[in-house]
Short mmCIF file of C-alpha atoms in Angstrom, two decimals:
data_model
loop_
_atom_site.label_atom_id
_atom_site.label_comp_id
_atom_site.label_asym_id
_atom_site.label_seq_id
_atom_site.Cartn_x
_atom_site.Cartn_y
_atom_site.Cartn_z
CA UNK A 1 118.42 120.59 132.94
CA UNK A 2 119.28 122.97 130.10
CA UNK A 3 122.59 122.21 128.39
CA UNK A 4 125.26 124.88 128.77
CA UNK A 5 127.34 126.23 125.91
CA UNK A 6 130.31 124.33 127.34
CA UNK A 7 128.31 121.06 127.29
CA UNK A 8 127.42 121.62 123.63
CA UNK A 9 130.95 122.45 122.50
CA UNK A 10 132.36 119.30 124.09
CA UNK A 11 129.77 117.01 122.51
CA UNK A 12 130.82 114.40 119.96
CA UNK A 13 130.07 115.95 116.53
CA UNK A 14 129.64 112.56 114.82
CA UNK A 15 125.84 112.60 114.90
CA UNK A 16 125.70 116.18 113.65
CA UNK A 17 128.04 115.48 110.75
CA UNK A 18 126.17 112.32 109.81
CA UNK A 19 122.83 114.13 109.81
CA UNK A 20 124.22 116.97 107.70
CA UNK A 21 125.55 114.42 105.22
CA UNK A 22 122.21 112.60 105.11
CA UNK A 23 120.39 115.91 104.62
CA UNK A 24 122.62 117.13 101.81
CA UNK A 25 120.66 117.96 98.66
CA UNK A 26 123.85 118.85 96.79
CA UNK A 27 125.27 115.33 96.68
CA UNK A 28 122.36 113.58 94.90
CA UNK A 29 121.83 116.52 92.56
CA UNK A 30 125.50 116.61 91.55
CA UNK A 31 125.32 112.93 90.70
CA UNK A 32 122.09 113.37 88.76
CA UNK A 33 123.48 116.30 86.77
CA UNK A 34 126.53 114.21 85.83
CA UNK A 35 124.22 111.44 84.67
CA UNK A 36 122.05 113.88 82.71
CA UNK A 37 125.11 115.35 80.98
CA UNK A 38 126.41 111.88 80.08
CA UNK A 39 129.80 112.62 81.64
CA UNK A 40 130.72 108.96 82.21
CA UNK A 41 129.92 108.06 78.59
CA UNK A 42 132.09 110.94 77.36
CA UNK A 43 134.99 109.84 79.57
CA UNK A 44 134.60 106.27 78.36
CA UNK A 45 135.96 107.56 75.04
CA UNK A 46 139.15 108.57 76.88
CA UNK A 47 140.38 111.11 79.47
CA UNK A 48 139.14 114.64 78.83
CA UNK A 49 139.82 118.13 80.12
CA UNK A 50 137.09 120.30 81.59
CA UNK A 51 137.28 122.45 78.46
CA UNK A 52 136.54 119.44 76.25
CA UNK A 53 133.72 118.26 78.48
CA UNK A 54 132.17 121.72 78.69
CA UNK A 55 132.20 122.00 74.91
CA UNK A 56 130.66 118.53 74.52
CA UNK A 57 127.91 119.24 77.05
CA UNK A 58 127.26 122.93 76.25
CA UNK A 59 127.86 123.92 79.87
CA UNK A 60 129.76 126.59 81.77
CA UNK A 61 133.41 125.49 81.98
CA UNK A 62 133.88 127.25 85.32
CA UNK A 63 130.91 125.58 86.95
CA UNK A 64 131.45 122.20 85.33
CA UNK A 65 134.93 122.17 86.91
CA UNK A 66 133.36 122.78 90.30
CA UNK A 67 130.94 119.89 89.71
CA UNK A 68 133.64 117.47 88.55
CA UNK A 69 135.97 118.42 91.41
CA UNK A 70 133.18 117.74 93.89
CA UNK A 71 132.40 114.38 92.32
CA UNK A 72 136.11 113.54 92.29
CA UNK A 73 136.13 114.10 96.06
CA UNK A 74 133.58 111.27 96.22
CA UNK A 75 135.73 109.04 93.95
CA UNK A 76 133.10 109.05 91.20
CA UNK A 77 135.62 110.58 88.80
CA UNK A 78 139.35 111.19 89.15
CA UNK A 79 141.48 114.10 87.96
CA UNK A 80 144.89 113.18 86.59
CA UNK A 81 148.10 115.15 87.06
CA UNK A 82 147.70 116.44 83.50
CA UNK A 83 144.34 118.01 84.40
CA UNK A 84 142.15 115.48 82.65
CA UNK A 85 139.23 113.61 84.19
CA UNK A 86 138.69 109.85 84.01
CA UNK A 87 136.07 107.38 85.12
CA UNK A 88 136.53 105.21 88.20
CA UNK A 89 135.01 101.88 89.17
CA UNK A 90 132.34 103.85 91.03
CA UNK A 91 131.23 105.66 87.88
CA UNK A 92 130.69 102.46 85.89
CA UNK A 93 126.93 102.31 86.62
CA UNK A 94 126.67 105.80 85.08
CA UNK A 95 127.69 104.34 81.71
CA UNK A 96 124.81 103.81 79.31
CA UNK A 97 126.46 100.56 78.21
CA UNK A 98 126.84 99.08 81.68
CA UNK A 99 124.60 96.07 82.43
CA UNK A 100 123.94 97.75 85.78
CA UNK A 101 123.42 101.21 84.31
CA UNK A 102 121.42 103.68 86.38
CA UNK A 103 122.07 106.65 84.10
CA UNK A 104 118.52 106.91 82.78
CA UNK A 105 117.10 106.53 86.28
CA UNK A 106 119.13 109.53 87.43
CA UNK A 107 118.65 111.64 84.28
CA UNK A 108 116.64 114.67 85.43
CA UNK A 109 115.11 114.96 81.95
CA UNK A 110 113.83 111.38 82.10
CA UNK A 111 110.58 110.08 83.52
CA UNK A 112 111.98 108.55 86.72
CA UNK A 113 114.41 111.38 87.35
CA UNK A 114 111.67 113.94 86.86
CA UNK A 115 109.42 112.18 89.37
CA UNK A 116 112.19 112.06 91.98
CA UNK A 117 112.91 115.77 91.65
CA UNK A 118 109.39 116.28 92.94
CA UNK A 119 110.47 114.85 96.29
CA UNK A 120 111.53 118.33 97.40
CA UNK A 121 107.78 118.77 97.90
CA UNK A 122 107.67 116.07 100.58
CA UNK A 123 106.43 118.56 103.18
CA UNK A 124 103.37 119.15 100.98
CA UNK A 125 102.63 115.41 100.97
CA UNK A 126 103.08 115.07 104.72
CA UNK A 127 100.94 118.14 105.38
CA UNK A 128 98.10 117.53 102.93
CA UNK A 129 98.29 113.85 101.98
CA UNK A 130 98.58 114.88 98.34
CA UNK A 131 101.34 113.88 95.93
CA UNK A 132 104.45 116.05 95.54
CA UNK A 133 104.77 116.72 91.84
CA UNK A 134 102.14 119.39 91.22
CA UNK A 135 103.16 121.33 94.33
CA UNK A 136 106.71 121.62 92.93
CA UNK A 137 106.17 121.92 89.18
CA UNK A 138 102.64 123.31 88.99
CA UNK A 139 101.38 120.39 86.92
CA UNK A 140 100.84 116.68 87.35
CA UNK A 141 103.51 114.13 86.56
CA UNK A 142 101.65 112.36 83.75
CA UNK A 143 100.51 115.66 82.25
CA UNK A 144 104.15 116.71 81.97
CA UNK A 145 105.39 113.44 80.50
CA UNK A 146 102.53 112.85 78.12
CA UNK A 147 102.06 116.34 76.75
CA UNK A 148 105.57 117.80 76.61
CA UNK A 149 107.45 116.63 73.48
CA UNK A 150 110.82 116.92 75.24
CA UNK A 151 110.00 113.79 77.24
CA UNK A 152 109.12 111.72 74.17
CA UNK A 153 112.60 110.26 73.67
CA UNK A 154 112.96 109.51 77.37
CA UNK A 155 109.65 107.68 77.43
CA UNK A 156 110.67 105.75 74.33
CA UNK A 157 114.07 104.76 75.72
CA UNK A 158 112.98 104.02 79.27
CA UNK A 159 109.97 101.90 78.39
CA UNK A 160 109.92 98.29 79.49
CA UNK A 161 109.80 95.55 76.88
CA UNK A 162 107.96 92.97 78.96
CA UNK A 163 105.16 92.68 81.51
CA UNK A 164 105.92 94.95 84.46
CA UNK A 165 104.63 95.47 87.97
CA UNK A 166 102.89 92.12 88.00
CA UNK A 167 101.18 92.56 84.62
CA UNK A 168 101.84 88.88 83.95
CA UNK A 169 98.86 88.33 86.25
CA UNK A 170 96.70 89.97 83.59
CA UNK A 171 98.21 87.96 80.75
CA UNK A 172 98.14 84.54 82.40
CA UNK A 173 95.82 84.90 85.38
CA UNK A 174 92.61 85.76 83.52
CA UNK A 175 90.47 83.57 81.28
CA UNK A 176 90.85 85.12 77.82
CA UNK A 177 89.45 82.10 75.97
CA UNK A 178 86.09 83.69 75.17
CA UNK A 179 87.47 87.12 74.28
CA UNK A 180 87.96 88.43 70.77
CA UNK A 181 88.92 92.10 71.24
CA UNK A 182 90.51 94.07 74.07
CA UNK A 183 91.40 97.71 74.57
CA UNK A 184 94.05 98.71 77.11
CA UNK A 185 92.88 102.03 78.54
CA UNK A 186 95.90 104.09 79.61
CA UNK A 187 98.10 101.50 77.91
CA UNK A 188 101.40 103.40 78.23
CA UNK A 189 103.92 102.19 75.62
CA UNK A 190 101.67 99.33 74.54
CA UNK A 191 103.74 96.50 75.99
CA UNK A 192 100.97 94.97 78.10
CA UNK A 193 98.76 94.73 75.01
CA UNK A 194 101.65 93.41 72.90
CA UNK A 195 102.54 90.72 75.41
CA UNK A 196 98.86 89.85 75.79
CA UNK A 197 98.41 89.41 72.03
CA UNK A 198 101.64 87.43 71.77
CA UNK A 199 100.41 85.05 74.48
CA UNK A 200 96.91 84.68 72.99
CA UNK A 201 97.04 84.51 69.20
CA UNK A 202 93.24 84.79 68.79
CA UNK A 203 93.09 88.28 70.36
CA UNK A 204 93.04 91.61 68.57
CA UNK A 205 92.90 94.99 70.21
CA UNK A 206 94.04 98.54 70.85
CA UNK A 207 95.86 100.64 73.38
CA UNK A 208 94.75 104.16 74.29
CA UNK A 209 96.85 106.84 75.96
CA UNK A 210 97.82 110.51 75.64
CA UNK A 211 99.78 111.59 72.53
CA UNK A 212 103.40 110.93 73.56
CA UNK A 213 102.77 107.41 74.75
CA UNK A 214 100.28 106.67 71.97
CA UNK A 215 102.99 107.51 69.45
CA UNK A 216 105.46 105.20 71.18
CA UNK A 217 102.88 102.41 71.47
CA UNK A 218 102.18 102.62 67.75
CA UNK A 219 105.87 102.18 66.99
CA UNK A 220 106.17 99.27 69.43
CA UNK A 221 103.14 97.52 67.91
CA UNK A 222 104.68 97.85 64.45
CA UNK A 223 108.08 96.63 65.68
CA UNK A 224 106.41 93.58 67.22
CA UNK A 225 104.79 92.75 63.88
CA UNK A 226 101.30 93.18 65.29
CA UNK A 227 99.98 96.03 63.12
CA UNK A 228 97.28 93.78 61.63
CA UNK A 229 96.01 92.80 65.09
CA UNK A 230 96.46 95.98 67.10
CA UNK A 231 96.36 99.77 66.90
CA UNK A 232 97.32 102.70 69.09
CA UNK A 233 94.78 105.42 69.80
CA UNK A 234 95.57 108.88 71.18
CA UNK A 235 92.98 109.84 73.75
CA UNK A 236 92.15 110.39 77.40
CA UNK A 237 90.13 108.29 79.82
CA UNK A 238 88.60 111.54 81.09
CA UNK A 239 86.82 111.83 77.74
CA UNK A 240 84.37 109.52 75.92
CA UNK A 241 86.07 106.26 75.00
CA UNK A 242 85.83 103.96 71.95
CA UNK A 243 83.04 101.43 72.03
CA UNK A 244 82.75 97.91 70.72
CA UNK A 245 85.47 95.94 72.53
CA UNK A 246 84.88 92.72 74.47
CA UNK A 247 87.20 93.65 77.36
CA UNK A 248 88.18 97.08 78.66
CA UNK A 249 91.47 96.68 80.51
CA UNK A 250 92.90 99.16 83.02
CA UNK A 251 96.37 98.08 84.10
CA UNK A 252 97.80 100.02 87.03
CA UNK A 253 95.73 103.11 86.23
CA UNK A 254 93.45 104.01 89.11
CA UNK A 255 96.19 104.26 91.74
CA UNK A 256 97.47 107.37 89.92
CA UNK A 257 94.22 109.17 90.67
CA UNK A 258 92.13 110.27 93.63
CA UNK A 259 88.88 108.50 94.45
CA UNK A 260 86.76 111.13 92.73
CA UNK A 261 88.92 111.01 89.61
CA UNK A 262 88.85 107.22 89.63
CA UNK A 263 85.05 107.36 89.72
CA UNK A 264 85.11 109.63 86.67
CA UNK A 265 87.42 107.24 84.81
CA UNK A 266 85.28 104.21 85.63
CA UNK A 267 82.13 106.06 84.63
CA UNK A 268 83.61 106.76 81.19
CA UNK A 269 84.82 103.18 80.82
CA UNK A 270 81.43 101.80 81.85
CA UNK A 271 79.68 104.02 79.30
CA UNK A 272 81.93 102.73 76.52
CA UNK A 273 81.76 99.10 77.63
CA UNK A 274 77.99 99.00 77.88
CA UNK A 275 76.12 96.12 79.51
CA UNK A 276 77.88 93.28 77.66
CA UNK A 277 81.60 94.07 77.63
CA UNK A 278 83.80 93.18 80.58
CA UNK A 279 85.95 95.62 82.52
CA UNK A 280 89.16 94.15 83.94
CA UNK A 281 91.36 95.95 86.47
CA UNK A 282 94.96 94.95 87.07
CA UNK A 283 95.00 97.28 90.04
CA UNK A 284 98.09 98.24 92.01
CA UNK A 285 97.67 97.07 95.58
CA UNK A 286 101.04 97.14 97.31
CA UNK A 287 101.44 94.61 100.12
CA UNK A 288 104.38 96.11 101.95
CA UNK A 289 104.47 93.21 104.39
CA UNK A 290 105.46 90.97 101.45
CA UNK A 291 108.36 93.21 100.44
CA UNK A 292 111.83 93.51 101.91
CA UNK A 293 114.02 95.38 102.49
CA UNK A 294 113.42 99.13 102.88
CA UNK A 295 109.68 98.80 103.32
CA UNK A 296 109.33 102.13 105.11
CA UNK A 297 111.26 103.92 102.36
CA UNK A 298 109.10 102.37 99.64
CA UNK A 299 105.91 103.19 101.54
CA UNK A 300 106.84 106.84 101.93
CA UNK A 301 108.18 107.17 98.37
CA UNK A 302 105.05 105.71 96.78
CA UNK A 303 102.86 108.07 98.78
CA UNK A 304 104.69 111.02 97.24
CA UNK A 305 104.08 109.69 93.73
CA UNK A 306 100.53 108.39 93.58
CA UNK A 307 97.35 109.10 95.56
CA UNK A 308 96.52 105.43 96.19
CA UNK A 309 99.43 102.96 96.19
CA UNK A 310 97.21 100.59 98.16
CA UNK A 311 93.63 99.87 97.09
CA UNK A 312 91.92 96.73 98.33
CA UNK A 313 88.89 95.03 96.82
CA UNK A 314 86.74 96.94 99.31
CA UNK A 315 88.28 100.23 98.15
CA UNK A 316 87.59 99.37 94.50
CA UNK A 317 84.02 98.36 95.36
CA UNK A 318 83.49 101.75 96.99
CA UNK A 319 84.69 103.78 94.01
CA UNK A 320 83.03 101.47 91.48
CA UNK A 321 79.57 101.91 93.03
CA UNK A 322 78.98 105.50 91.79
CA UNK A 323 79.85 104.28 88.28
CA UNK A 324 77.12 101.63 88.71
CA UNK A 325 79.66 98.83 88.70
CA UNK A 326 80.22 95.92 91.07
CA UNK A 327 83.71 94.59 91.84
CA UNK A 328 84.35 90.85 91.70
CA UNK A 329 87.71 89.44 92.71
CA UNK A 330 89.60 87.35 90.14
CA UNK A 331 93.06 87.00 91.73
CA UNK A 332 94.59 88.43 94.87
CA UNK A 333 97.85 86.52 95.44
CA UNK A 334 100.46 88.92 94.06
CA UNK A 335 102.65 91.29 96.15
CA UNK A 336 101.45 94.35 94.23
CA UNK A 337 98.59 93.44 91.92
CA UNK A 338 94.94 92.62 92.45
CA UNK A 339 92.97 91.34 89.46
CA UNK A 340 89.37 92.53 89.60
CA UNK A 341 86.48 92.31 87.16
CA UNK A 342 83.85 95.04 87.20
CA UNK A 343 80.32 94.17 86.12
CA UNK A 344 77.31 96.46 85.66
CA UNK A 345 74.87 96.73 88.52
CA UNK A 346 71.53 95.89 86.93
CA UNK A 347 68.27 97.45 88.06
CA UNK A 348 67.03 95.77 91.18
CA UNK A 349 70.27 93.92 91.96
CA UNK A 350 72.32 94.45 95.10
CA UNK A 351 75.46 96.53 94.68
#
């Protein structure tokens, strides 16, 4: 039976109001803008008027007042009787100095914040199976971060200083005893290579990535006192790669690319490695069943970011075959890493 207008007007509005609140785009963006403008850090110096904050942030005083008033309604800031704004206990994680700081995560000019803005393209992902970022910004996530100088400081500040995303599997789960040199292809800020060389004093090597990250990696290598054992190279794995290394490492690289692009990457790596060097993948392979809570949220979120958040050994074998490589499992006991060695398929051998 079709509901009448009277039926609708007497319905409990709780569900409607909750859904509208959940669907609000304004709330998360207001919080992210406050984080980007460093409002909490400015207020940590003492209560400030909107005029003072607008001058410090180079923003419109009229519209900044609207933003702060809205955030005050949510108890993130508070306006005093004298017309000044102050922090609250809820704004503490917005402080750069807080041990639980999330400011850089929310900063829309930072790497993580930039990636999350792309979520407005979720319909594109659901419709096509492709990632969000290019549909929103017209370019890929890594192209933006690596090639635009404005993201250089964010990449430098946000970079991890230890093995991340299970990279300890690479450092301690692989037999490096017979290896002299290693190159980390797509090595980000260089920390995987640095931690690898710190753990194995007999290794020397290099990291290769696009210009922004290569610059950061060079600085990190120098800061770690490893300049005599390591170097940073600016380059792309879609172009010919340096030759002469014992191991070619790809740590969490292929999941950022489609199957056809992954084949192109592996083909270039295989050409540089030749028949004698080893190719080691620390491939992202998310096992959602091993993760709690919010598994469904993580599954959906990762699908908006990368083409292949889950790639099994069989998947790697399939994309390695066109590059004339065979995948051999090394370790497969981590919630989101699979360690795989790729070896050349010799003439007459089974692939």
